[in-house]
Amino acid sequence: MSANKLGDISTRRNAIKGKEWNEGSPLSRAGTLAFAISAAMAGPVHADGVTLDTLVVGESAIEADANPYSEPGAPYKAKRLSDTRHTRDIAETPQTMTVITKETIAESGKTELKDILSAQPGITLGSGEGGNSFGDRYIIRGYEARSDVYTDGLREPGLITRETFALEQIEVSKGPNSTFAGRGSTGGAVNSVTKKATMEENFTTLEGGLGTDKYKRGTLDTNYIVNDDLAVRLNLLYTDADIADRAPATENRQGALISGVFQATDDLKVSADFYHFEGDDKPDSGTSLDRTTGVIDSKQQYVGQDGLDFQKTQADIGTLKLDLDITDEIRLENKTRLGSTSNDYIISVYSSGRTGGLRSFTGWQENDYLGNQTNLIIDKNLNGHRHTIIAGLEYANEETKAGDYSVTTDSVNIQPYNTDNSSWIGSYSKNDKSTQLNLDTISIYLMDTVTLNDDWEVFGGVRYDYFDYELWAAERTSRGVTTPETTYEYSDGFLNSHFGVVFSPWEHGNVYASWSTSSNINGGEADSALNCGYGGLCTDSDGNYKNADPEQSTNLEIGTKWNIMDEKLLLTAALFRTTKDDVIEGDNDSYASNGSLNTGKNRVQGIELGLSGNITPKLSAQFGVAIMDSETLESYDDANVGLPKANFADNSANLQLRYQATPKLAVGGVVTYSSEIYGGQPDAGASDTIELPDYTVYDLFAAYQVNDQLSLRANIQNLTDEDYYTAVYRSGGIVYVGDARSANLSLSYKF
């Protein structure tokens, strides 16, 4: 394949440009800071142009199992995104992107996606209250993102537990992103990038860990080259542990990812993978919040022990990808995914909230997903300018069935946490489905990135989504009102767009501006069914479906990016404002299906700063801080106007440092900060009587390379044993508890 082959889009992206890139209110404060960064670094730097005709790759010390998307020699810095629709490196993309590499993940000691994401600036967690399922629920810049989770560029079905054992990196795009993601993505989207089979070399890495709270973890990562055209890779996981200082709450997970790559011809590459995961937990149900006094009893926990409190999740997902080089300038790629996930739970918890006393939450959900995405990528010089055009077609079929469990309680013995007594003693049975959602979506999109000259590059994209929505609900009785079996059906379509411009008169930096939109449909959160206040389908006051327009969000962002220190360090700063119009609001009874349609409006604005890579040859860092403000601008209830968003932290920051003290010893730590969080339901305004305090958590780690094959790593999480809380129920009464202090030691052997 020639050096100008389309498969090398990112590495040759500047050939046509003729030079090489080295890759009061929060808004007013941020503008001054962003300008200062630009002015300080700009100087009189303007390198002479260098024409890159070919790309020559010499000998390299990069290991075959290294992250292919990271900057060589800077493991904390991602160079590019995995999704080929993002045709420029991160340093040249006019959008805020937080990317966590596999080295950053490993050294942090965090193994669950929710723990890694909740530590990132601008991201908080939601709770599994009665209106939505228990599982990983993310809120990005104040907006729900639990359905905006993708793996390798395709939507991931279901609300399940997600692990990191088979990930190369985690990519978080900030701001409305519907041109790439489709429906949703108001605050952003999360894309997990899996480890792929490689033709570079054979390798096997075994890792085992032991720690406090009965922590046990083992992983296997092995790649085998079958012949010159075929390679396979296998990742395995087993982990079991008590939740730190919250036993008898436990987590048990097993997983596998097998992937293969086959070079069928010089121009056709076939890739496939299959992912299996099982989680069998006795969940930590949280602790009690007295919303009258604001007192949180951090040592109060209730977990059933006779098999009656549980959460079981499972995923089986297969993906097939075809890459065809039609010419040196045109490439076709097709991805197909077929997957199913399930999430079953019975969770008991003591609450001092609206009802008080011992409460139980039960539910089951089964999700089946079929998705296909086709991209035609054209990268060529047209009319004297380089164009990188993406024309795409996408189809998705999502089916979600949900129901609950019946629990027969023989006796109730309420005891505080860490005792041998059971909260629930009795039996349970799984009930028939109560809802079923079928959602078909067809999407078309067109994007183009145009290099105008040495200093200017523009991006534009449009996407149209058309969907058929069908929700079946069984006969149900809620608070004395019986609703007969009902089927709700409607179809609609929406158009979104995304535009950006990058101005780069400096050799190492640029400034950019972008404008993007997104749409949320009525009932778009599959796990919420008819719970209007949590993203489920909203009906009118008589319980009849009334056609509501999609909610519309618009994001404005200006920023600057600097790729310095021989491209080993990336600095970013961005000002943003996201406005959401036509908000579909739940009424005062947020558990009901009734709502107020297209009556709300809210806004989130602020500044986000980032740093990733090597500060010095020995010191690496991943840093981010978000300073934000949220406000309800319009609502059916005037009392909501002016209120901030619920489950929203005005200020948040994360810093991970790594220092190579000696050729064999590296030490580091992580600091995570979050300001106060207030309770309330999404998009309705926060409650000032339900508050979680701010917190700062410190983690430490040390890594020692014994020899070329053997390495050790020690992690201490929550060094000061800080009591902190990550999410609160809408009505108060129950809060989720952050992990207490824990420690573990891992040994890795590569051969």
XYZ file of C-alpha atoms in Angstrom:
751
model
C 0.000 0.000 0.000
C 1.442 3.419 -0.897
C 2.273 6.056 1.681
C -0.648 8.125 0.442
C -3.172 5.295 0.971
C -6.407 6.504 2.541
C -5.841 4.224 5.531
C -3.142 6.699 6.604
C -5.471 9.704 6.641
C -4.343 10.977 10.038
C -0.607 10.636 9.411
C -0.683 12.438 6.061
C -3.398 14.931 6.946
C -1.125 17.947 6.453
C 0.575 16.955 3.172
C -1.744 19.130 1.134
C -1.550 21.974 3.634
C 2.140 22.350 2.762
C 3.454 22.226 6.345
C 3.580 19.841 9.271
C 1.502 20.480 12.360
C 2.984 19.503 15.687
C -0.081 18.571 16.504
C -18.134 37.483 37.511
C -19.478 34.597 35.074
C -17.557 31.509 34.110
C -17.603 32.743 30.526
C -15.966 36.099 31.245
C -13.269 34.547 33.459
C -12.678 31.848 30.889
C -12.343 34.239 27.989
C -9.522 36.103 29.719
C -7.740 32.849 30.522
C -8.075 31.398 27.019
C -6.739 34.626 25.487
C -3.798 34.651 27.902
C -2.844 31.078 26.997
C -2.956 31.883 23.278
C -0.969 35.101 23.616
C 1.686 33.549 25.831
C 2.369 30.653 23.486
C 1.932 32.286 20.130
C 4.960 34.566 19.931
C 6.570 35.200 16.569
C 6.521 31.506 15.669
C 5.657 30.712 12.059
C 7.699 27.877 10.602
C 8.557 27.619 6.927
C 6.452 25.094 5.047
C 7.653 21.531 4.663
C 6.082 19.364 1.984
C 5.475 15.766 3.041
C 5.441 13.550 -0.044
C 5.848 10.241 1.767
C 5.702 8.905 5.265
C 8.826 7.027 6.326
C 8.567 4.878 9.413
C 11.882 3.783 10.878
C 12.724 1.453 13.696
C 10.570 1.932 16.766
C 10.592 0.731 20.326
C 6.803 0.780 20.461
C 5.461 -2.528 21.711
C 2.896 -4.416 19.663
C 0.314 -4.227 22.453
C 0.741 -0.460 22.829
C -2.322 1.714 22.294
C -2.343 2.432 18.541
C -4.170 5.719 19.103
C -1.777 7.243 21.673
C 1.195 9.513 21.057
C 4.394 7.425 20.880
C 6.516 8.099 23.940
C 3.633 9.850 25.771
C 1.311 7.136 27.120
C -1.022 9.632 28.854
C -1.665 11.486 25.581
C -4.024 10.223 22.890
C -3.010 11.372 19.424
C -6.167 10.539 17.527
C -9.662 9.157 17.912
C -10.565 5.630 16.892
C -13.638 6.635 14.865
C -12.472 7.217 11.284
C -15.211 9.806 10.834
C -13.022 12.081 12.966
C -10.474 12.577 10.212
C -8.060 14.912 12.027
C -5.947 14.406 15.112
C -7.400 15.509 18.457
C -5.184 18.600 18.442
C -6.862 19.712 15.205
C -10.476 18.768 16.011
C -12.693 21.809 16.801
C -14.392 20.258 19.809
C -13.599 19.414 23.434
C -12.540 15.774 23.662
C -11.502 14.030 26.883
C -9.573 10.856 26.040
C -8.325 8.418 28.679
C -5.676 6.026 27.388
C -5.258 2.447 28.603
C -2.067 3.403 30.471
C -3.955 6.135 32.320
C -6.731 3.676 33.129
C -4.369 0.962 34.385
C -2.315 3.219 36.626
C -5.395 4.876 38.121
C -6.380 1.490 39.568
C -10.018 1.984 38.532
C -11.582 -0.928 36.674
C -15.208 0.146 36.099
C -16.199 2.587 33.404
C -18.485 4.505 35.779
C -15.661 5.094 38.284
C -13.341 6.397 35.586
C -15.954 8.646 34.001
C -17.320 10.043 37.266
C -13.810 11.276 38.101
C -13.612 13.299 34.867
C -14.461 17.016 34.856
C -18.030 17.830 33.885
C -19.346 14.281 34.438
C -21.541 13.109 37.316
C -23.557 9.968 38.026
C -27.295 9.438 38.230
C -29.164 7.141 40.594
C -31.413 4.206 39.724
C -34.581 5.593 41.227
C -38.016 4.247 40.442
C -38.178 6.038 37.113
C -35.184 4.288 35.569
C -33.171 1.119 35.906
C -30.229 0.543 38.190
C -26.984 0.463 36.228
C -24.250 2.723 34.881
C -25.889 6.112 34.349
C -23.784 9.069 33.208
C -24.596 12.775 33.165
C -22.321 14.923 30.953
C -22.352 18.677 31.486
C -25.649 18.326 33.314
C -27.450 16.290 30.632
C -28.444 12.628 30.669
C -26.092 10.401 28.670
C -27.035 6.887 29.784
C -28.173 6.050 26.245
C -25.266 7.903 24.623
C -22.748 5.111 25.171
C -20.943 3.637 22.167
C -18.346 0.943 21.560
C -16.095 1.274 18.538
C -18.436 3.883 17.070
C -21.714 1.925 17.330
C -24.385 2.410 19.995
C -24.102 0.038 22.949
C -27.470 -1.465 23.959
C -28.779 -1.540 27.511
C -28.060 -0.085 30.927
C -25.432 -2.490 32.269
C -22.185 -2.650 34.216
C -19.202 -1.879 31.987
C -15.622 -3.031 32.657
C -12.260 -1.830 31.290
C -10.233 -5.038 30.908
C -10.492 -5.043 27.097
C -10.267 -1.297 26.373
C -7.565 0.630 24.525
C -8.997 4.020 25.446
C -12.153 5.887 26.436
C -13.265 8.857 24.322
C -15.667 11.462 25.692
C -16.909 14.062 23.233
C -18.370 17.137 24.899
C -21.371 19.067 23.688
C -24.202 18.124 21.272
C -22.832 15.592 18.836
C -25.785 14.240 16.853
C -24.021 14.461 13.485
C -21.876 11.565 14.680
C -24.053 9.984 17.364
C -27.639 10.312 16.205
C -30.363 10.975 18.777
C -29.384 12.250 22.194
C -25.818 13.329 23.005
C -26.947 16.693 24.417
C -24.050 16.958 26.856
C -21.816 14.612 24.901
C -21.210 10.942 24.188
C -18.906 8.175 25.432
C -17.105 5.835 23.034
C -15.205 2.826 24.408
C -12.454 1.535 22.131
C -11.706 -2.177 22.356
C -8.397 -3.994 21.935
C -8.002 -5.398 18.437
C -6.023 -8.287 17.012
C -2.737 -7.103 15.502
C -0.397 -8.432 12.807
C 2.644 -6.893 14.545
C 3.822 -9.789 16.747
C 2.756 -12.530 19.140
C 2.474 -11.628 22.807
C 0.798 -12.776 26.005
C 0.326 -10.731 29.170
C -0.941 -12.258 32.396
C -1.922 -10.005 35.280
C -3.104 -10.904 38.757
C -4.006 -8.750 41.730
C -4.784 -9.128 45.435
C -5.887 -6.503 47.904
C -7.968 -5.416 50.819
C -11.693 -6.189 50.999
C -11.059 -9.676 49.569
C -9.997 -8.148 46.249
C -8.988 -10.692 43.596
C -8.511 -9.918 39.918
C -6.967 -11.750 36.982
C -6.709 -10.814 33.298
C -5.212 -12.343 30.174
C -4.318 -10.512 26.979
C -2.860 -12.687 24.219
C -2.333 -12.064 20.508
C -1.398 -14.797 18.014
C -0.470 -14.409 14.368
C -1.850 -17.441 12.573
C -0.238 -16.604 9.223
C 0.668 -13.605 7.103
C -3.000 -12.692 6.651
C -4.689 -13.704 9.921
C -4.308 -12.815 13.605
C -6.496 -13.395 16.651
C -6.515 -11.833 20.112
C -8.131 -12.963 23.348
C -8.835 -10.922 26.493
C -10.182 -12.617 29.628
C -11.307 -11.261 33.005
C -12.162 -12.641 36.413
C -12.601 -10.359 39.405
C -14.246 -10.694 42.808
C -14.200 -8.284 45.745
C -16.181 -6.743 48.545
C -17.123 -3.118 48.012
C -14.636 -1.240 50.168
C -15.902 -0.910 53.745
C -19.419 -1.836 52.579
C -19.457 -5.637 52.931
C -21.516 -7.761 52.579
C -21.934 -5.800 49.336
C -19.807 -7.580 46.715
C -18.924 -7.485 43.024
C -18.166 -10.539 40.895
C -17.427 -10.107 37.176
C -16.278 -12.379 34.362
C -15.658 -11.345 30.800
C -14.082 -12.238 27.477
C -13.343 -10.457 24.226
C -12.085 -12.418 21.231
C -11.143 -10.502 18.116
C -9.646 -11.359 14.754
C -8.298 -9.600 11.694
C -8.034 -11.137 8.220
C -6.343 -9.436 5.278
C -8.470 -11.068 2.603
C -6.821 -9.194 -0.280
C -4.440 -6.279 -0.632
C -7.458 -3.975 -0.530
C -9.936 -5.780 1.734
C -9.535 -6.255 5.490
C -12.094 -8.132 7.593
C -12.256 -7.638 11.370
C -14.568 -9.328 13.835
C -14.987 -9.556 17.596
C -17.305 -11.101 20.170
C -17.736 -9.736 23.688
C -19.203 -11.653 26.616
C -19.629 -10.271 30.121
C -21.354 -11.446 33.297
C -21.785 -9.508 36.503
C -23.193 -11.120 39.652
C -23.234 -8.530 42.431
C -24.735 -8.040 45.831
C -25.136 -4.306 45.325
C -24.323 -1.448 47.626
C -27.746 0.109 47.988
C -26.546 3.434 49.345
C -27.215 5.095 52.650
C -29.822 7.271 54.302
C -30.116 11.034 53.888
C -32.374 12.968 56.258
C -33.584 15.678 53.910
C -34.923 17.719 56.839
C -31.613 17.983 58.667
C -29.286 17.188 55.757
C -27.515 14.549 57.843
C -26.088 11.544 55.974
C -25.508 8.359 57.936
C -22.459 7.027 56.085
C -22.370 3.815 58.135
C -25.936 2.725 57.486
C -26.447 0.066 54.849
C -28.897 -2.744 54.267
C -28.096 -5.687 52.046
C -30.120 -8.864 51.812
C -27.947 -11.932 52.163
C -30.074 -15.001 51.425
C -29.881 -14.522 47.663
C -32.700 -11.978 47.750
C -30.657 -8.845 47.098
C -28.756 -9.084 43.836
C -27.888 -7.407 40.574
C -27.019 -9.573 37.589
C -25.974 -8.140 34.242
C -24.947 -9.901 31.064
C -23.829 -8.858 27.595
C -23.232 -10.858 24.408
C -22.250 -8.621 21.505
C -20.745 -9.490 18.126
C -19.324 -7.021 15.608
C -18.142 -7.489 12.015
C -16.219 -4.805 10.124
C -15.156 -4.628 6.462
C -12.562 -2.137 5.180
C -12.203 -1.836 1.421
C -9.655 0.426 -0.275
C -11.320 1.247 -3.587
C -8.512 3.581 -4.681
C -5.708 5.439 -2.946
C -8.229 8.205 -2.205
C -11.486 6.355 -1.631
C -12.286 3.844 1.064
C -15.479 2.035 2.093
C -16.078 0.683 5.576
C -19.042 -1.258 6.917
C -19.746 -2.242 10.527
C -22.506 -4.579 11.682
C -23.336 -5.266 15.324
C -25.729 -7.810 16.809
C -26.011 -7.818 20.566
C -28.128 -8.551 23.596
C -27.825 -7.369 27.184
C -29.761 -7.992 30.368
C -30.019 -6.332 33.753
C -31.860 -7.978 36.676
C -31.981 -6.744 40.264
C -33.677 -6.773 43.637
C -32.273 -4.039 45.856
C -33.362 -3.208 49.384
C -32.449 0.041 51.042
C -33.472 2.025 54.092
C -34.727 5.492 53.228
C -35.673 8.502 55.300
C -37.231 10.119 52.237
C -40.801 10.580 51.095
C -42.032 7.142 52.188
C -39.361 6.276 54.742
C -38.473 2.884 56.124
C -37.197 -0.134 54.265
C -37.805 0.060 50.509
C -37.222 -2.449 47.745
C -36.526 -1.811 44.070
C -36.933 -4.650 41.603
C -36.604 -4.842 37.866
C -35.429 -6.766 34.852
C -34.607 -5.577 31.380
C -33.601 -7.368 28.192
C -32.185 -5.458 25.241
C -31.621 -6.719 21.698
C -29.790 -4.556 19.202
C -29.009 -4.762 15.495
C -26.975 -1.976 13.962
C -25.260 -1.378 10.650
C -23.109 1.592 9.657
C -21.618 2.219 6.208
C -19.120 5.012 5.535
C -17.704 6.103 2.203
C -14.533 8.097 2.873
C -13.054 10.271 0.126
C -9.790 12.107 0.772
C -8.578 14.039 -2.258
C -7.646 17.402 -3.677
C -10.611 19.183 -5.269
C -10.326 22.643 -6.829
C -6.978 23.181 -5.170
C -8.127 22.271 -1.644
C -7.934 19.058 0.321
C -11.361 17.601 1.067
C -12.008 14.695 3.428
C -15.607 13.677 2.774
C -17.619 11.177 4.803
C -20.912 9.968 3.358
C -22.722 7.572 5.667
C -25.825 5.440 6.070
C -26.830 3.874 9.388
C -29.603 1.527 10.490
C -30.494 0.522 14.042
C -33.162 -1.724 15.513
C -33.533 -1.649 19.298
C -35.897 -3.869 21.272
C -36.234 -3.424 25.038
C -38.408 -5.613 27.226
C -38.824 -4.788 30.913
C -40.641 -6.001 33.987
C -40.169 -6.543 37.704
C -40.047 -9.168 40.438
C -42.500 -10.151 43.155
C -40.898 -10.511 46.575
C -42.539 -12.548 49.318
C -41.184 -11.467 52.670
C -41.402 -14.000 55.508
C -39.934 -11.550 57.974
C -38.063 -8.292 57.998
C -35.043 -7.902 60.233
C -33.630 -4.423 59.789
C -30.015 -4.245 60.885
C -27.320 -1.693 60.110
C -24.429 -2.321 57.797
C -21.752 -4.945 58.349
C -23.836 -7.373 60.366
C -24.759 -10.967 59.701
C -28.494 -10.302 59.644
C -30.601 -10.196 56.506
C -32.758 -7.310 55.404
C -35.044 -9.580 53.407
C -35.871 -13.170 54.261
C -38.236 -14.909 51.897
C -38.542 -15.685 48.190
C -39.024 -13.952 44.876
C -40.316 -14.669 41.378
C -39.821 -12.975 38.008
C -42.949 -11.406 36.547
C -43.929 -11.182 32.889
C -42.875 -8.146 30.899
C -44.792 -4.968 31.591
C -43.391 -2.917 28.688
C -41.748 -3.515 25.328
C -40.142 -0.826 23.198
C -39.294 -1.293 19.520
C -37.337 1.531 17.943
C -36.181 1.501 14.295
C -33.937 4.277 13.036
C -32.539 5.035 9.583
C -29.920 7.770 9.327
C -27.969 9.452 6.549
C -25.145 11.936 7.014
C -22.584 13.892 5.054
C -19.436 15.536 6.434
C -16.540 17.387 4.860
C -13.296 18.744 6.281
C -11.665 21.245 3.925
C -8.090 22.530 4.171
C -8.364 26.018 2.692
C -4.713 27.007 3.124
C -1.819 26.782 5.560
C -3.786 28.547 8.315
C -7.467 27.730 7.837
C -9.459 24.505 7.950
C -13.242 24.167 8.103
C -15.573 21.303 8.959
C -19.243 20.872 8.141
C -21.674 18.027 8.669
C -25.395 17.313 8.467
C -27.388 14.257 9.543
C -31.016 13.231 9.160
C -32.571 10.562 11.384
C -35.967 8.987 10.738
C -37.456 6.648 13.332
C -40.471 4.432 14.029
C -41.357 4.184 17.716
C -43.637 1.568 19.252
C -44.120 1.128 23.010
C -46.408 -1.566 24.392
C -47.478 -1.353 28.027
C -49.428 -3.987 29.946
C -52.427 -3.116 32.091
C -51.156 -1.418 35.221
C -52.422 0.200 38.387
C -50.571 3.118 39.905
C -51.805 4.942 43.000
C -55.359 3.726 42.546
C -55.601 4.480 38.815
C -55.812 1.548 36.384
C -54.602 2.008 32.820
C -55.561 -0.668 30.279
C -53.092 -2.421 28.009
C -51.948 0.209 25.511
C -49.702 0.488 22.455
C -48.192 3.885 21.654
C -46.893 4.405 18.102
C -45.468 7.341 16.217
C -42.860 8.217 13.581
C -40.807 11.333 13.100
C -37.540 12.654 11.711
C -35.069 15.358 12.619
C -32.117 17.134 11.046
C -28.931 18.101 12.877
C -25.752 19.824 11.838
C -22.253 20.546 13.054
C -19.838 23.229 11.807
C -16.347 24.166 12.919
C -13.400 26.279 11.868
C -9.749 25.995 12.920
C -7.311 28.911 12.576
C -3.660 27.926 12.988
C -1.160 30.679 12.181
C 1.243 29.202 14.744
C 3.369 26.125 14.298
C 2.197 24.416 17.469
C -1.237 25.832 18.234
C -4.604 26.949 16.955
C -7.845 28.594 17.911
C -11.208 27.230 16.843
C -14.932 27.811 16.933
C -17.759 25.306 16.528
C -21.543 25.161 16.438
C -23.458 21.897 16.819
C -26.958 20.620 17.491
C -28.701 17.528 18.816
C -32.227 16.156 19.229
C -33.895 14.043 21.921
C -37.122 12.240 21.069
C -40.107 11.749 23.351
C -39.461 8.418 25.098
C -35.855 8.161 23.944
C -34.549 6.667 27.202
C -35.363 3.001 26.659
C -35.052 1.995 30.315
C -37.710 4.481 31.474
C -40.749 3.251 29.458
C -43.645 5.493 30.619
C -41.772 7.339 33.389
C -42.028 10.769 31.793
C -39.847 12.605 34.301
C -36.873 10.353 33.573
C -36.856 10.385 29.777
C -39.609 7.839 29.182
C -42.621 8.470 26.960
C -44.703 11.455 28.057
C -48.461 11.452 27.516
C -51.118 14.075 28.099
C -53.192 14.426 31.264
C -55.643 11.773 30.029
C -52.893 9.230 29.403
C -53.104 9.541 25.615
C -50.020 10.002 23.472
C -49.749 13.480 22.112
C -47.175 14.129 19.414
C -44.341 16.122 20.955
C -41.580 17.747 18.960
C -38.045 16.470 19.612
C -36.121 18.454 22.178
C -33.496 20.616 20.460
C -30.065 21.501 21.811
C -27.491 23.919 20.428
C -23.876 24.277 21.488
C -21.511 27.165 20.828
C -17.832 26.648 21.625
C -14.613 28.593 21.118
C -11.289 27.228 22.181
C -7.591 26.811 21.662
C -5.317 23.769 21.455
C -1.519 23.653 21.764
C 0.547 20.622 20.794
C 3.945 21.321 22.363
C 6.991 19.575 23.830
C 7.742 17.810 20.546
C 4.047 16.848 20.304
C 4.238 15.046 23.637
C 1.963 17.498 25.512
C -1.480 18.784 24.535
C -3.000 21.849 26.232
C -6.637 22.777 25.635
C -9.032 25.502 26.736
C -12.652 25.967 25.673
C -15.596 28.235 26.391
C -18.992 26.687 25.730
C -22.707 27.319 26.031
C -25.326 24.582 25.542
C -28.982 25.600 25.319
C -31.778 23.036 25.304
C -35.162 24.124 23.903
C -38.579 22.462 23.667
C -37.847 20.459 26.808
C -40.399 17.749 27.589
C -41.060 18.093 31.314
C -42.448 15.612 33.797
C -45.150 17.045 36.014
C -44.996 17.171 39.810
C -45.501 13.400 39.950
C -42.368 12.441 38.014
C -43.094 8.707 38.262
C -46.226 9.106 36.136
C -46.434 9.127 32.343
C -48.143 12.523 32.219
C -46.025 15.500 31.304
C -45.874 18.975 29.910
C -44.730 18.805 26.299
C -42.100 21.172 24.830
C -42.568 23.744 27.604
C -39.073 23.873 29.110
C -35.740 25.491 28.342
C -32.418 25.349 30.163
C -28.774 26.248 29.681
C -25.318 25.130 30.769
C -22.268 27.283 30.128
C -18.691 27.402 31.316
C -15.038 26.771 30.658
C -13.111 23.523 30.424
C -9.315 23.272 30.558
C -7.254 20.191 29.804
C -3.701 18.888 29.719
C -2.408 15.471 28.689
C 1.029 14.064 27.991
C 4.612 14.610 29.093
C 5.359 17.799 31.016
C 9.014 16.711 31.203
C 10.666 13.490 29.983
C 10.028 12.037 33.451
C 6.721 13.682 34.446
C 3.435 12.773 32.721
C -0.019 14.142 33.496
C -3.699 13.936 32.641
C -5.529 17.010 33.922
C -8.933 18.535 33.431
C -11.084 21.138 35.158
C -14.627 22.285 34.388
C -16.128 25.492 35.790
C -19.791 25.602 34.841
C -23.110 27.247 35.547
C -26.592 25.853 34.857
C -29.984 27.527 34.843
C -33.608 26.695 34.079
C -34.798 29.412 31.679
C -38.406 28.333 31.044
C -40.773 25.811 32.616
C -44.453 24.959 32.908
C -43.910 25.616 36.632
C -42.660 29.157 37.282
C -41.032 27.940 40.500
C -38.462 26.053 38.416
C -37.244 29.124 36.529
C -33.822 30.211 37.740
C -33.015 26.897 39.416
C -29.810 25.013 38.544
C -29.863 21.501 37.102
C -30.040 18.469 39.361
C -27.117 16.048 39.735
C -24.846 18.831 38.490
C -21.519 19.958 39.949
C -20.626 23.572 39.165
C -16.919 22.840 39.559
C -15.022 19.595 39.069
C -11.414 18.614 38.421
C -9.185 15.592 38.017
C -5.389 15.388 38.010
C -3.344 12.249 37.472
C 0.460 12.589 37.719
C 3.145 10.008 36.984
C 6.842 10.535 37.770
C 9.553 8.185 36.473
C 11.799 8.333 39.532
C 14.302 5.769 38.226
C 14.482 3.715 35.021
C 12.510 1.007 36.820
C 10.382 2.889 39.395
C 7.450 5.187 38.657
C 5.271 6.832 41.311
C 2.137 8.897 40.987
C -1.254 9.866 42.249
C -4.730 11.049 41.368
C -6.695 13.946 42.843
C -10.438 14.198 42.121
C -12.591 17.144 43.199
C -16.308 17.804 42.895
C -18.327 20.705 44.255
C -21.794 20.318 45.808
C -24.528 18.399 43.990
C -28.265 18.959 44.468
C -31.042 16.435 43.969
C -34.041 16.603 41.691
C -35.331 15.073 38.474
C -33.718 15.739 35.081
C -34.519 19.044 33.383
C -36.878 20.199 36.160
C -34.500 22.194 38.341
C -32.638 21.125 41.459
C -34.004 21.016 44.988
C -32.102 23.244 47.413
C -33.118 21.010 50.332
C -31.367 17.899 48.944
C -27.630 18.489 48.893
C -24.509 16.353 48.669
C -21.349 18.008 50.032
C -18.255 18.721 47.958
C -15.343 16.315 48.207
C -11.701 15.761 47.347
C -10.337 12.236 46.984
C -6.650 11.289 46.773
C -5.268 8.075 45.239
C -1.651 6.858 45.056
C 0.140 4.345 42.865
C 3.648 3.007 42.268
C 4.919 0.805 39.438
C 8.160 -1.158 39.363
C 9.626 -2.845 36.269
C 11.500 -5.856 37.621
C 12.747 -6.905 34.169
C 11.544 -6.910 30.568
C 8.816 -9.415 31.381
C 7.818 -8.795 34.994
C 6.307 -5.652 36.531
C 4.524 -4.757 39.785
C 1.987 -2.052 40.548
C 0.526 -0.961 43.890
C -2.584 1.222 44.226
C -4.173 2.931 47.194
C -7.642 4.333 46.540
C -9.096 7.124 48.711
C -5.929 7.545 50.765
C -7.556 9.681 53.480
C -10.671 7.482 53.680
C -12.875 10.440 52.739
C -16.628 10.007 53.178
C -18.108 11.197 49.900
C -21.277 10.685 47.887
C -21.723 10.428 44.130
C -25.485 10.616 43.464
C -28.766 11.330 45.257
C -32.350 10.240 44.642
C -34.757 12.797 43.215
C -36.790 12.923 46.410
C -33.793 12.613 48.722
C -33.737 9.918 51.377
C -31.065 7.778 49.675
C -27.576 8.647 48.462
C -24.874 6.571 46.778
C -21.655 6.218 48.767
C -18.217 6.605 47.171
C -15.671 3.848 47.715
C -13.786 3.862 51.018
C -10.035 3.390 51.324
C -8.642 0.244 49.706
C -5.293 -1.069 48.513
C -4.144 -3.718 46.078
C -0.990 -5.105 44.492
C -0.882 -6.324 40.882
C 1.739 -8.440 39.158
C 2.046 -8.491 35.372
C 4.104 -10.941 33.339
C 4.569 -10.630 29.601
C 6.026 -13.264 27.324
